[in-house]
Short mmCIF file of C-alpha atoms in Angstrom, two decimals:
data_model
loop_
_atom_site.label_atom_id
_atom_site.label_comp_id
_atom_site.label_asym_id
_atom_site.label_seq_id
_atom_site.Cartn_x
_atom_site.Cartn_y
_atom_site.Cartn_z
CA UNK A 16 0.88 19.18 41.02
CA UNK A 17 -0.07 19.23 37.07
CA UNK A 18 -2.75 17.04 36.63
CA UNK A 19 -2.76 13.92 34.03
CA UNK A 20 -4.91 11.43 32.50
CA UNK A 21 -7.12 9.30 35.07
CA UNK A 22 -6.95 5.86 33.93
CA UNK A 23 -8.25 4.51 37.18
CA UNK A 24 -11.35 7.00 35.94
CA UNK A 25 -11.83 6.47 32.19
CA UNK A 26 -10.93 9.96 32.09
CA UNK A 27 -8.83 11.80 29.13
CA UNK A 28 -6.94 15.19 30.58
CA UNK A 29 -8.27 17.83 27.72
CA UNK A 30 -6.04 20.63 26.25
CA UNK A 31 -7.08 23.30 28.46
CA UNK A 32 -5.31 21.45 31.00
CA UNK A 33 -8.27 21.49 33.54
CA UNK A 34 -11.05 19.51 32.37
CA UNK A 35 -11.47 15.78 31.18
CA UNK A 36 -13.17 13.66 28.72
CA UNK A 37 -14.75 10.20 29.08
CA UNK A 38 -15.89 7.97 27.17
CA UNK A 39 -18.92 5.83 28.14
CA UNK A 40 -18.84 1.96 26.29
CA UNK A 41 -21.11 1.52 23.63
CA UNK A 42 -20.30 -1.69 21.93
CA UNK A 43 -19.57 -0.89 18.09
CA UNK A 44 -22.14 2.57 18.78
CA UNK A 45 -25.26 0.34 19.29
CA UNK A 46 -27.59 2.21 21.65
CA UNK A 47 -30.91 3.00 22.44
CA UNK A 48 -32.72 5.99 23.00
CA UNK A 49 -32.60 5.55 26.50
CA UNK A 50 -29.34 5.31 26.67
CA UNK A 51 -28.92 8.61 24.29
CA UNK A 52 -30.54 10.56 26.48
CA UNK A 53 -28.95 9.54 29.62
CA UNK A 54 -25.75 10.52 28.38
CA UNK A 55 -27.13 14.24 27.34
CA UNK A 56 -28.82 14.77 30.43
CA UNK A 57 -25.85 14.18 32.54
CA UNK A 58 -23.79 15.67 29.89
CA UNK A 59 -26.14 19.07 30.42
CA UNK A 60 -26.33 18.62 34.12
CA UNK A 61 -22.76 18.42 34.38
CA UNK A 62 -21.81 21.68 32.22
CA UNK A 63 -19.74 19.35 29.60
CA UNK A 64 -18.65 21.38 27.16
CA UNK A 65 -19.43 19.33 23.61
CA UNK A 66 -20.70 15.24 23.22
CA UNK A 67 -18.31 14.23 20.87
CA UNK A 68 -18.77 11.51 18.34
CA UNK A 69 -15.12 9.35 18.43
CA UNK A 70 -13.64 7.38 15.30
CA UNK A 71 -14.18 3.59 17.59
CA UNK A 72 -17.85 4.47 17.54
CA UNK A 73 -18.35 6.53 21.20
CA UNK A 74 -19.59 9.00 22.34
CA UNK A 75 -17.22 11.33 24.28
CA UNK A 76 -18.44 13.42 26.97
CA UNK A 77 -15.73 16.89 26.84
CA UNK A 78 -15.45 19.32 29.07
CA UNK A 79 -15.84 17.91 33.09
CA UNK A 80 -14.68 19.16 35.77
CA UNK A 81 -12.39 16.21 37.72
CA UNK A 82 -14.25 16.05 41.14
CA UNK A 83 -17.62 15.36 38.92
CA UNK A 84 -16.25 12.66 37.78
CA UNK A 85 -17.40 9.40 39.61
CA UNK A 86 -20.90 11.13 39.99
CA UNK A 87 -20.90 11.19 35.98
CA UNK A 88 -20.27 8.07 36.05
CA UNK A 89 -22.25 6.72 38.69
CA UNK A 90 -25.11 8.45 37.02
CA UNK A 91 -24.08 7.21 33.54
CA UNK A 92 -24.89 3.73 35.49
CA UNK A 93 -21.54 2.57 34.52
CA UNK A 94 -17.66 1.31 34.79
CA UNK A 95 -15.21 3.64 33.96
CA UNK A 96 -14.32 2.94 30.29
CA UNK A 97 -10.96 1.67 28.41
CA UNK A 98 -10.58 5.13 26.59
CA UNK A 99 -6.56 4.96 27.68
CA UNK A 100 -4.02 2.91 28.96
CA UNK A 101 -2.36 -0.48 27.80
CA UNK A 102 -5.16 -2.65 27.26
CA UNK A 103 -7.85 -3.50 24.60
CA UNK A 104 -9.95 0.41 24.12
CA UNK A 105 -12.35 -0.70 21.40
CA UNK A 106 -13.96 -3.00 19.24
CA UNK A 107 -15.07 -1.55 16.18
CA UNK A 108 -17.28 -3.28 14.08
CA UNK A 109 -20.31 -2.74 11.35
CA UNK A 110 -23.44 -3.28 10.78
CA UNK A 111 -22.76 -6.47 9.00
CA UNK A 112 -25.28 -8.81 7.99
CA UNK A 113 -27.82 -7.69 11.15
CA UNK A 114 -28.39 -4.46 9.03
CA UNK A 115 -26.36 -3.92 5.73
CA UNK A 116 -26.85 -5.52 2.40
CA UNK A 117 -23.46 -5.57 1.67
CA UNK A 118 -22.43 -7.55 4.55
CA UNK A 119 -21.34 -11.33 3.99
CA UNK A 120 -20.89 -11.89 7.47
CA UNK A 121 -22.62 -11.03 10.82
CA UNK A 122 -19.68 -8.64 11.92
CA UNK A 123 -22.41 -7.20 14.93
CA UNK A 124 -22.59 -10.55 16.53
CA UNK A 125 -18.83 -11.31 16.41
CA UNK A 126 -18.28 -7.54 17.60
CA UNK A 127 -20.48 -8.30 20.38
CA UNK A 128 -18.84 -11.15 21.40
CA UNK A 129 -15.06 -9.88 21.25
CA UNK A 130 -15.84 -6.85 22.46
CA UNK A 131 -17.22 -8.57 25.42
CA UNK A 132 -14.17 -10.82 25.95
CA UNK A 133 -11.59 -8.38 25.25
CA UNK A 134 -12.45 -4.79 26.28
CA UNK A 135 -10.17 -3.52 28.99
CA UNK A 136 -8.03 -6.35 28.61
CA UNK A 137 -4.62 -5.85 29.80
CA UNK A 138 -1.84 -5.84 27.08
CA UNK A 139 1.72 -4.37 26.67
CA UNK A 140 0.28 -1.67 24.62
CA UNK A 141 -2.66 0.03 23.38
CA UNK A 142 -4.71 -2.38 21.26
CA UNK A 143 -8.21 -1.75 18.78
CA UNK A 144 -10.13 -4.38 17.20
CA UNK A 145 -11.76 -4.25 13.80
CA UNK A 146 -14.78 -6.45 12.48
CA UNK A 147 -15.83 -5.94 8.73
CA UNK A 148 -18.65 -7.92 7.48
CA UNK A 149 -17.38 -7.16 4.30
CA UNK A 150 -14.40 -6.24 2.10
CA UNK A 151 -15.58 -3.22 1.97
CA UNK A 152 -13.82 -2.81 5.46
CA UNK A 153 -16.31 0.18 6.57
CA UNK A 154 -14.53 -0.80 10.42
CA UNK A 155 -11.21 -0.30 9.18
CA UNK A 156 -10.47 -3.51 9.82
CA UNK A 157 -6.58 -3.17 7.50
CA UNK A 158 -5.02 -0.57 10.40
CA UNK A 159 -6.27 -2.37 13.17
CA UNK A 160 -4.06 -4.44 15.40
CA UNK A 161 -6.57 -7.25 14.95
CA UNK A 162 -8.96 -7.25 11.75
CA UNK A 163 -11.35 -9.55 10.78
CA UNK A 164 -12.66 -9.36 7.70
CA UNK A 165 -16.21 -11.20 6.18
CA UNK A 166 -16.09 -13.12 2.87
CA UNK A 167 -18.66 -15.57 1.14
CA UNK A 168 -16.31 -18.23 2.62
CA UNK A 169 -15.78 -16.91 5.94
CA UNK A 170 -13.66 -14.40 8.27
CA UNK A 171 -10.63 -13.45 7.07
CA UNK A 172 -7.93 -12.40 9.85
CA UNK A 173 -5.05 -9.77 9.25
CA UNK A 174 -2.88 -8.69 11.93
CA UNK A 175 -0.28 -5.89 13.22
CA UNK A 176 -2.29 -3.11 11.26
CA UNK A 177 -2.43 0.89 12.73
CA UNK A 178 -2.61 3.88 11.93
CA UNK A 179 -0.97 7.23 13.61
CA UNK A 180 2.40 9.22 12.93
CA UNK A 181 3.68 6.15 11.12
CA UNK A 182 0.78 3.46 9.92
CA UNK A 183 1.15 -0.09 8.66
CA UNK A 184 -1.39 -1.71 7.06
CA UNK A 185 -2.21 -5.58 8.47
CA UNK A 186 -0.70 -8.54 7.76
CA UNK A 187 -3.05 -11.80 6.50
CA UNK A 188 -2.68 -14.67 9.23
CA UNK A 189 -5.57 -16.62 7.84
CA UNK A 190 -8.98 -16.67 5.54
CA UNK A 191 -11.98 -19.02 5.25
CA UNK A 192 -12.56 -19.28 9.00
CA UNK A 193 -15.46 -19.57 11.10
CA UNK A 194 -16.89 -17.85 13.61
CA UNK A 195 -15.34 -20.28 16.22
CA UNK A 196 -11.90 -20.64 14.20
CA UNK A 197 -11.88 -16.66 13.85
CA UNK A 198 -12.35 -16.54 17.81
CA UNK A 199 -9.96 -18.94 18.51
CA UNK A 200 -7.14 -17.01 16.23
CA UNK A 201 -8.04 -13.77 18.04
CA UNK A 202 -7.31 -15.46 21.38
CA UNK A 203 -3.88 -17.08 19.78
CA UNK A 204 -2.34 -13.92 18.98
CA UNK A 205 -3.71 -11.95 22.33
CA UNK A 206 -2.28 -14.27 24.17
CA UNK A 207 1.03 -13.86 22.73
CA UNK A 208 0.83 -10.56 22.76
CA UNK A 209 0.43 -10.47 26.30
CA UNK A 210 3.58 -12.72 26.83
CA UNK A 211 5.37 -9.53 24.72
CA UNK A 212 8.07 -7.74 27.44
CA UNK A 213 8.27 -4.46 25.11
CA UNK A 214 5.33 -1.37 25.25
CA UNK A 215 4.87 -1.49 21.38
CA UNK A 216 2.30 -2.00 19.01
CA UNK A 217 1.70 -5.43 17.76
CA UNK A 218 2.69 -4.37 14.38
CA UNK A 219 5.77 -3.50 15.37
CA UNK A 220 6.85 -6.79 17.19
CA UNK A 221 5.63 -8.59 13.86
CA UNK A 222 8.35 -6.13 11.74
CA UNK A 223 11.05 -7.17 14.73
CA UNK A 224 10.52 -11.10 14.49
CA UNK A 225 8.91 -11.09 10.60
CA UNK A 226 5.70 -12.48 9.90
CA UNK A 227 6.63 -16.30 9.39
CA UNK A 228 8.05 -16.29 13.09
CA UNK A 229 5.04 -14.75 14.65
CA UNK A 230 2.60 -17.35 12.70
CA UNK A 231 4.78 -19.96 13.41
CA UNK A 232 4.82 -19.22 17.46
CA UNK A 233 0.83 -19.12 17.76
CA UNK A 234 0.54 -22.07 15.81
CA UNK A 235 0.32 -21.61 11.90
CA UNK A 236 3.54 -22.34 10.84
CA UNK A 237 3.58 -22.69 6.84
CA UNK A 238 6.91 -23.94 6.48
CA UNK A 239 6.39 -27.65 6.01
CA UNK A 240 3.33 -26.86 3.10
CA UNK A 241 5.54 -25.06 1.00
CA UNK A 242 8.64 -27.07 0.89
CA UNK A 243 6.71 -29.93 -0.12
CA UNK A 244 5.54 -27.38 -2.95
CA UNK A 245 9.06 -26.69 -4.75
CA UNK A 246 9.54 -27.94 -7.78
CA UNK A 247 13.07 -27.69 -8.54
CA UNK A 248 12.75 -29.18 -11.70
CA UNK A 249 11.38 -26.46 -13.79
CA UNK A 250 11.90 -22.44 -14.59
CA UNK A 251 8.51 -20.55 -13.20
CA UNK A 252 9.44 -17.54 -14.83
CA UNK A 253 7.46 -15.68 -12.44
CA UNK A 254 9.67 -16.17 -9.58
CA UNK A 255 12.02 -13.67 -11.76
CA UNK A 256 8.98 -11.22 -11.53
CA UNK A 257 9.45 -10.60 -7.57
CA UNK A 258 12.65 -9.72 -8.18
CA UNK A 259 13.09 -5.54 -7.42
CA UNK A 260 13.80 -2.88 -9.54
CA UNK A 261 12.85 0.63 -9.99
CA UNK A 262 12.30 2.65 -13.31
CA UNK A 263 14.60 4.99 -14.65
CA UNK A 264 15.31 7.24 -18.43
CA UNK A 265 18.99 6.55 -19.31
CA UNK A 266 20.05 8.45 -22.23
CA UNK A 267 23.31 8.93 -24.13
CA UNK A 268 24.49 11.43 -26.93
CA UNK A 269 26.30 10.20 -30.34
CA UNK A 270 27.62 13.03 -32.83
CA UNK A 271 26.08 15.87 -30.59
CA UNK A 272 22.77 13.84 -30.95
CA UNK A 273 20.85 13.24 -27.64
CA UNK A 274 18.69 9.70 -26.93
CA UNK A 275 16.88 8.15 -24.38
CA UNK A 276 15.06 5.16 -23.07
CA UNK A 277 12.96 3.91 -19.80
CA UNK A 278 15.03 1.46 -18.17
CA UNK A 279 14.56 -0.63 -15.09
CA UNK A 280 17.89 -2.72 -14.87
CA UNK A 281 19.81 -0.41 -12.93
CA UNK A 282 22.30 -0.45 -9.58
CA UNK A 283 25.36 0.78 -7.59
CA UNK A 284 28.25 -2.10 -8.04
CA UNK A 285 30.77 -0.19 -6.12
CA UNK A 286 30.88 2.61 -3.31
CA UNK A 287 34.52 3.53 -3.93
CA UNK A 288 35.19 4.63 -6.29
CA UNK A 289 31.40 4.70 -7.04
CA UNK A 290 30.46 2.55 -9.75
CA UNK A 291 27.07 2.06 -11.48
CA UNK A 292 25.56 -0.33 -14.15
CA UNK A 293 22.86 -0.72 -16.79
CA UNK A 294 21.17 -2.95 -18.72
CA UNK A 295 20.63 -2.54 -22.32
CA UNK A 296 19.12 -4.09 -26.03
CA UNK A 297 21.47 -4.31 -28.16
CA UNK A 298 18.72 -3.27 -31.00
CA UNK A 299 18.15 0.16 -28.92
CA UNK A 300 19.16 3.40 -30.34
CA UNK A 301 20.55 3.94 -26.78
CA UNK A 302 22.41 1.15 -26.70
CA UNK A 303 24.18 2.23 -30.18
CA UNK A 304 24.89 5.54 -28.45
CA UNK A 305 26.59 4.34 -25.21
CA UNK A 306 28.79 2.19 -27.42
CA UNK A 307 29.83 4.65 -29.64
CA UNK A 308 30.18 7.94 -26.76
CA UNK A 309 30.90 5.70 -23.75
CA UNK A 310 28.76 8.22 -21.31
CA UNK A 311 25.67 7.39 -19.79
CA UNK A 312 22.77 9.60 -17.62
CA UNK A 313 20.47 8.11 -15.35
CA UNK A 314 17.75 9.83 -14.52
CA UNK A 315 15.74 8.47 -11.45
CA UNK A 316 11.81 8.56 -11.97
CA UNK A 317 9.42 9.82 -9.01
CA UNK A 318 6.28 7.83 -8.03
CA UNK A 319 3.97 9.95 -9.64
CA UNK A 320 5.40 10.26 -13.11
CA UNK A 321 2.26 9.81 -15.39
CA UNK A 322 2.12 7.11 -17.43
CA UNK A 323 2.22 9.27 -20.78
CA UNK A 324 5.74 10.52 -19.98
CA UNK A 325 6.91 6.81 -19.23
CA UNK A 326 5.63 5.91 -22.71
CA UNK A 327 7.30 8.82 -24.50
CA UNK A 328 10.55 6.98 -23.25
CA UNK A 329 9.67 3.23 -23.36
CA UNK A 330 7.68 3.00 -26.47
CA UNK A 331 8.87 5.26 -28.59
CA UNK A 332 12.22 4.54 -30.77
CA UNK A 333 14.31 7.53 -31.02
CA UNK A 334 14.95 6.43 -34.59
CA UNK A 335 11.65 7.60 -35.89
CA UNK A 336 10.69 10.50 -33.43
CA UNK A 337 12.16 13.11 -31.21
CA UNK A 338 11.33 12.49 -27.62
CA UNK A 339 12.70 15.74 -26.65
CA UNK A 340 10.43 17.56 -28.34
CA UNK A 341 8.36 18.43 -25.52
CA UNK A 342 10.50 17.18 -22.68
CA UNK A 343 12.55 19.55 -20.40
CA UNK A 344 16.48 18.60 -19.84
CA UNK A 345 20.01 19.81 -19.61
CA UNK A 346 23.07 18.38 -21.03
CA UNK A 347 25.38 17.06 -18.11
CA UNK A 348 29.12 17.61 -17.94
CA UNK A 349 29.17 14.10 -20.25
CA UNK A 350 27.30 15.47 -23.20
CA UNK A 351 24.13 13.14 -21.88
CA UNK A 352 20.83 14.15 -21.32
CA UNK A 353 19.65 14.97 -17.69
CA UNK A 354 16.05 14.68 -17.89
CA UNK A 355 13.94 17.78 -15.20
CA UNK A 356 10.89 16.70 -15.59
CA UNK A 357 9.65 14.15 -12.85
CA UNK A 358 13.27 13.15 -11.85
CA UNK A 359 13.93 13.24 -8.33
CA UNK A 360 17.72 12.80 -8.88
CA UNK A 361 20.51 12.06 -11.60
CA UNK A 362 23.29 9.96 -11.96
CA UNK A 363 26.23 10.80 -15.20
CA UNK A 364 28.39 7.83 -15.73
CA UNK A 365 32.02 6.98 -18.05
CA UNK A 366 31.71 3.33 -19.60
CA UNK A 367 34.54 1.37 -17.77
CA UNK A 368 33.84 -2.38 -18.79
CA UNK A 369 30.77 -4.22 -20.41
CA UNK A 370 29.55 -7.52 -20.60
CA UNK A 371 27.51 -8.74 -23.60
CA UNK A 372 24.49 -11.14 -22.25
CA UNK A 373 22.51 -12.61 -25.13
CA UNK A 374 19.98 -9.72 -26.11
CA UNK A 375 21.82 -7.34 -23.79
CA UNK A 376 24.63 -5.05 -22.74
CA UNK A 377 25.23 -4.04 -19.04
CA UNK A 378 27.62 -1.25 -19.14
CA UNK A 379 29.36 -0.69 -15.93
CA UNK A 380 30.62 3.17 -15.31
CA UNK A 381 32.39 5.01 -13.09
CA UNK A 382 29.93 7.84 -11.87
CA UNK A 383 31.41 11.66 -13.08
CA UNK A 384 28.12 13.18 -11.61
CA UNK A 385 25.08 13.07 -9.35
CA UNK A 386 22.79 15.06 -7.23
CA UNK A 387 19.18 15.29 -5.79
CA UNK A 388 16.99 17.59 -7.97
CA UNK A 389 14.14 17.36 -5.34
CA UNK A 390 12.42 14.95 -2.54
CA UNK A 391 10.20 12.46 -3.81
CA UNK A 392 9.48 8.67 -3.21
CA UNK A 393 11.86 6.92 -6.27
CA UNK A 394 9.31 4.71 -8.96
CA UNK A 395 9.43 1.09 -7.85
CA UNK A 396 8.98 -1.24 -10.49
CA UNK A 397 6.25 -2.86 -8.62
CA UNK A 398 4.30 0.16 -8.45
CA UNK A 399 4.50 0.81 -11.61
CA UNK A 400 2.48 -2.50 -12.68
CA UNK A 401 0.37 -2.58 -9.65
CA UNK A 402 -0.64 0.75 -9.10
CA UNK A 403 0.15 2.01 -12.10
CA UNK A 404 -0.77 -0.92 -14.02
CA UNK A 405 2.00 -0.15 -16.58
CA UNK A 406 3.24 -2.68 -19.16
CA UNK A 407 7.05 -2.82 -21.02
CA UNK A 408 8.50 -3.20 -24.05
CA UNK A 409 9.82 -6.82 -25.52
CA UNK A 410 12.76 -5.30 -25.62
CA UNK A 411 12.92 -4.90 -21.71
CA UNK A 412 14.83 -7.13 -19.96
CA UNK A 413 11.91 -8.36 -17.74
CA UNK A 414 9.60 -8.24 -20.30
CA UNK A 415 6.40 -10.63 -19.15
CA UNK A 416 3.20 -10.96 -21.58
CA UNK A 417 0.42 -9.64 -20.13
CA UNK A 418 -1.89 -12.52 -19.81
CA UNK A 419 -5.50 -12.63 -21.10
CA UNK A 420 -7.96 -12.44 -18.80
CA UNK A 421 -11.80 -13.24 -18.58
CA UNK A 422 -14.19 -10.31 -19.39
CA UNK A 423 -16.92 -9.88 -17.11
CA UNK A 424 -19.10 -6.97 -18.99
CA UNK A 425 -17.70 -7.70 -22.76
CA UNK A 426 -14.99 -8.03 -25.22
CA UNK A 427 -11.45 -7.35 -24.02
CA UNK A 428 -9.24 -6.01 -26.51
CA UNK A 429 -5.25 -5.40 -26.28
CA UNK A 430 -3.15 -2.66 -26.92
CA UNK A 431 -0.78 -3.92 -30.25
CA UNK A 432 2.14 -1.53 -29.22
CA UNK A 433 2.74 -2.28 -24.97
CA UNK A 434 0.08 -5.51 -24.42
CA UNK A 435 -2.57 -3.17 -22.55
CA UNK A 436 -5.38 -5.22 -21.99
CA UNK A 437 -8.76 -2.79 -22.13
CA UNK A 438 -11.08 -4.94 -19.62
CA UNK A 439 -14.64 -2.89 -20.40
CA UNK A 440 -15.08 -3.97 -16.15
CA UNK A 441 -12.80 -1.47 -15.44
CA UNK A 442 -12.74 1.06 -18.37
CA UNK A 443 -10.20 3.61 -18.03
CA UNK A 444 -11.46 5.84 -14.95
CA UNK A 445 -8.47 8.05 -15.00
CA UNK A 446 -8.68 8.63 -19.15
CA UNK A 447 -12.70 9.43 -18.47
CA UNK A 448 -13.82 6.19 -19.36
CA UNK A 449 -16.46 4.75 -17.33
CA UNK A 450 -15.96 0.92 -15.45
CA UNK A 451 -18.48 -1.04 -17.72
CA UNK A 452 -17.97 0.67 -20.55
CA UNK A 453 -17.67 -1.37 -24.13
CA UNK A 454 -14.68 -1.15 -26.20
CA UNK A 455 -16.99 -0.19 -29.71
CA UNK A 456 -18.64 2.95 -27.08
CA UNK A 457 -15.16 4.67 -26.24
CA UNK A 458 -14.73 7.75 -28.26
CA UNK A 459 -12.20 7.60 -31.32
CA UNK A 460 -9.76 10.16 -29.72
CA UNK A 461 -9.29 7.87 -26.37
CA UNK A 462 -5.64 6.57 -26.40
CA UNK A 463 -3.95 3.75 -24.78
CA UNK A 464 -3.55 5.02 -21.33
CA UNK A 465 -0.01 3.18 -20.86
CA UNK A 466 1.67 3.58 -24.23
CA UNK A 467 -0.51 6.99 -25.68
CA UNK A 468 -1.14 4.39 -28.73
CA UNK A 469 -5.05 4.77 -30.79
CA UNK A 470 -8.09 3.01 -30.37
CA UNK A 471 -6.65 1.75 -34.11
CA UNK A 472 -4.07 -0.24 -32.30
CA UNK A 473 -6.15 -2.25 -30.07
CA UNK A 474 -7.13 -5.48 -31.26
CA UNK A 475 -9.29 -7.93 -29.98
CA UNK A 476 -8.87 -10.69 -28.28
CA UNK A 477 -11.93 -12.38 -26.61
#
């Protein structure tokens, strides 16, 4: 019969297909020297093959023959270990304040203590631990299925985090805890975990029920706090800010002559026939061309399109320089540009009907064209000012000022042409530029790394 894992012996069938690997419990790889040398004298005595050093902070004895295994263990002066199966396998946590002056909490003694509660526990599916004592997270405490995290004002708790073929980063359940409030959260979503029917992750029963449901059935419900927080009496223009959109070039042609612009009001009104729409100023040289030609392109932006090629597009006005110059396209079957560079796919599009708005046009057309020029993940929006930490024009039509902020190592100043805010904090790693370095100390060559606009253009404003 083909052999298999031993659960009921801690023991890991290896690729060869004859031997097996255990792993002996060493809570959060604390050991002596004793203990060290234990494990590589049975190691050697049993003719294990490597002592591997695992990502939960074990040591993994490789290579053993089956029937040597409950003398290894006997030997080892243990249990069999929780290296498999459905139950709690490790606790991995860091030095935190015990050893490491970084640490703002004492993630060793928490460790400790879950780890002595929980490992082995049986659960509907495998299930790690993480304790950081720090943001830092050195126990990758984000892609665990519990993390705790340490702040000045206590444990942070995120849950449903893993990683493998498809990871998912935590979810926050709750900050500013104690040690006793952090335990007793741990223990509230074990124990519904262990009510859970399905074998799945914990992550992935959080994406079935959502987040609110699962906080709300171990006892954190936020629902009542935040209706008594809506004020329906006033415009938060932020709300608008969550709403989603992606970023896209839409160009046009007038006369033979070819324009284009960033845009990030676009989307599919129709499926059949298939219908799309955009939103454009009316004081664009883009818009000027769509009304006159009534042809649009769209041309969908990748994730990694650099910054400088978003500004050619969004801060530039095609009335005082040629943003072709240096760009690669083709003309589409409409006479509009189809931009190659960084576009993951294109959409060509007849003006059917459009609907003045105030400052804007949306132009609704009837697609004539579209295809995939490669794979890529399409430019959200969000990423863009997250990640990206790109700005817009006031001509967008979610243009939101970027809001001063306090300097922590000098002056800030801001870019005159997209609102870039230099912050000397955080310099400009990716144009060269040091965190901590002063505005006055960057060279005279460095340019705006959102719009491509001169130090000139920066002015200051704290």
């Amino acid at each position: 019969m083909a052999k298999t894992d031993r659960l009921d012996k801690g023991a890991v069938l290896q690729r060869d297909r004859e031997t097996y690997a255990i792993v002996p419990h060493i809570a959060g790889g604390i050991c002596t020297p004793e203990i060290l040398r234990k494990i590589a004298d049975v190691a050697e005595k049993y003719g294990a093959k490597a002592i591997k050093a695992t990502g939960a902070q074990r040591l993994a004895i490789v290579g053993l023959k089956e029937e040597d295994l409950d003398n290894v263990w006997k030997e080892l002066g243990m249990e069999p270990a929780a290296a498999v199966g459905m139950c709690v396998r490790s606790v991995k946590f860091c030095p935190g304040t015990t050893f490491c002056r970084l640490a703002q909490q004492d993630a060793v003694g928490m460790g400790l203590k879950l780890d002595e509660m929980y490992h082995g526990y049986s659960l509907p599916a495998k299930f790690k631990i993480g304790v950081s004592g720090c943001p830092n997270c050195c126990a990758d405490s984000w892609v665990r299925d519990i993390g705790l995290i340490g702040t000045k004002k206590g444990w942070k708790v995120v849950v449903g985090g893993n990683s493998g073929s498809k990871p998912r980063i935590a979810q926050l359940l709750a900050e500013g805890l104690s040690d006793d409030e952090a335990i007793e959260l741990v223990k509230k979503v074990i124990d519904r975990f262990k009510e859970h029917k399905k074998p799945q992750r914990i992550g992935k029963l959080i994406n079935d029920i959502g987040i609110d449901r699962f906080k709300k059935e171990i006892g954190l419900s936020v629902a009542e706090q935040i209706a008594e927080k809506i004020d329906t009496s006033k415009i938060n223009e932020k709300a608008l800010h969550n709403i989603g959109y992606g970023l896209y070039i839409v160009g046009s042609v007038k006369d033979g002559k070819i324009n284009a612009q960033i845009a990030n009001t676009v989307f599919q009104v129709t499926a059949e026939p298939p219908t799309v729409a955009v939103s454009i100023n009316k004081n664009n040289l883009t818009h000027e061309y769509i009304k006159e030609s009534g042809v649009f392109s769209i041309s969908i932006l990748s994730q990694e399109t650099p910054l400088p090629f978003i500004a050619n597009f969004g801060f530039n006005s095609g009335r005082d320089k040629n943003k072709f110059e240096s760009v690669e396209y083709k003309t589409g079957k409409t006479g509009a540009p189809i931009i190659l560079e960084n576009t993951i796919a294109f959409i060509e599009a007849r003006v059917i009907e459009e609907m003045s708005v105030g400052t804007h046009t949306i132009f609704v057309g009837q697609v004539e064209s579209a295809d995939v020029l490669r794979a890529g993940t399409p430019m959200t929006y969000a990423y863009y000012h997250q990640v990206k930490r790109g700005t817009e024009p006031k001509t967008a039509p979610t243009f939101r000022k970027e809001e001063p902020k306090a300097a922590t190592k000098g002056d800030l100043y801001q870019c005159q042409v997209c609102g870039y805010i230099y912050d000397p904090a955080e310099g400009d790693p990716d144009g060269g530029i040091e965190p901590g370095t002063p505005f006055e100390a960057i060279p005279d060559d460095w340019v705006c790394p959102v719009c491509g606009a001169s130090k000139k253009d920066f002015k200051k404003i704290s």
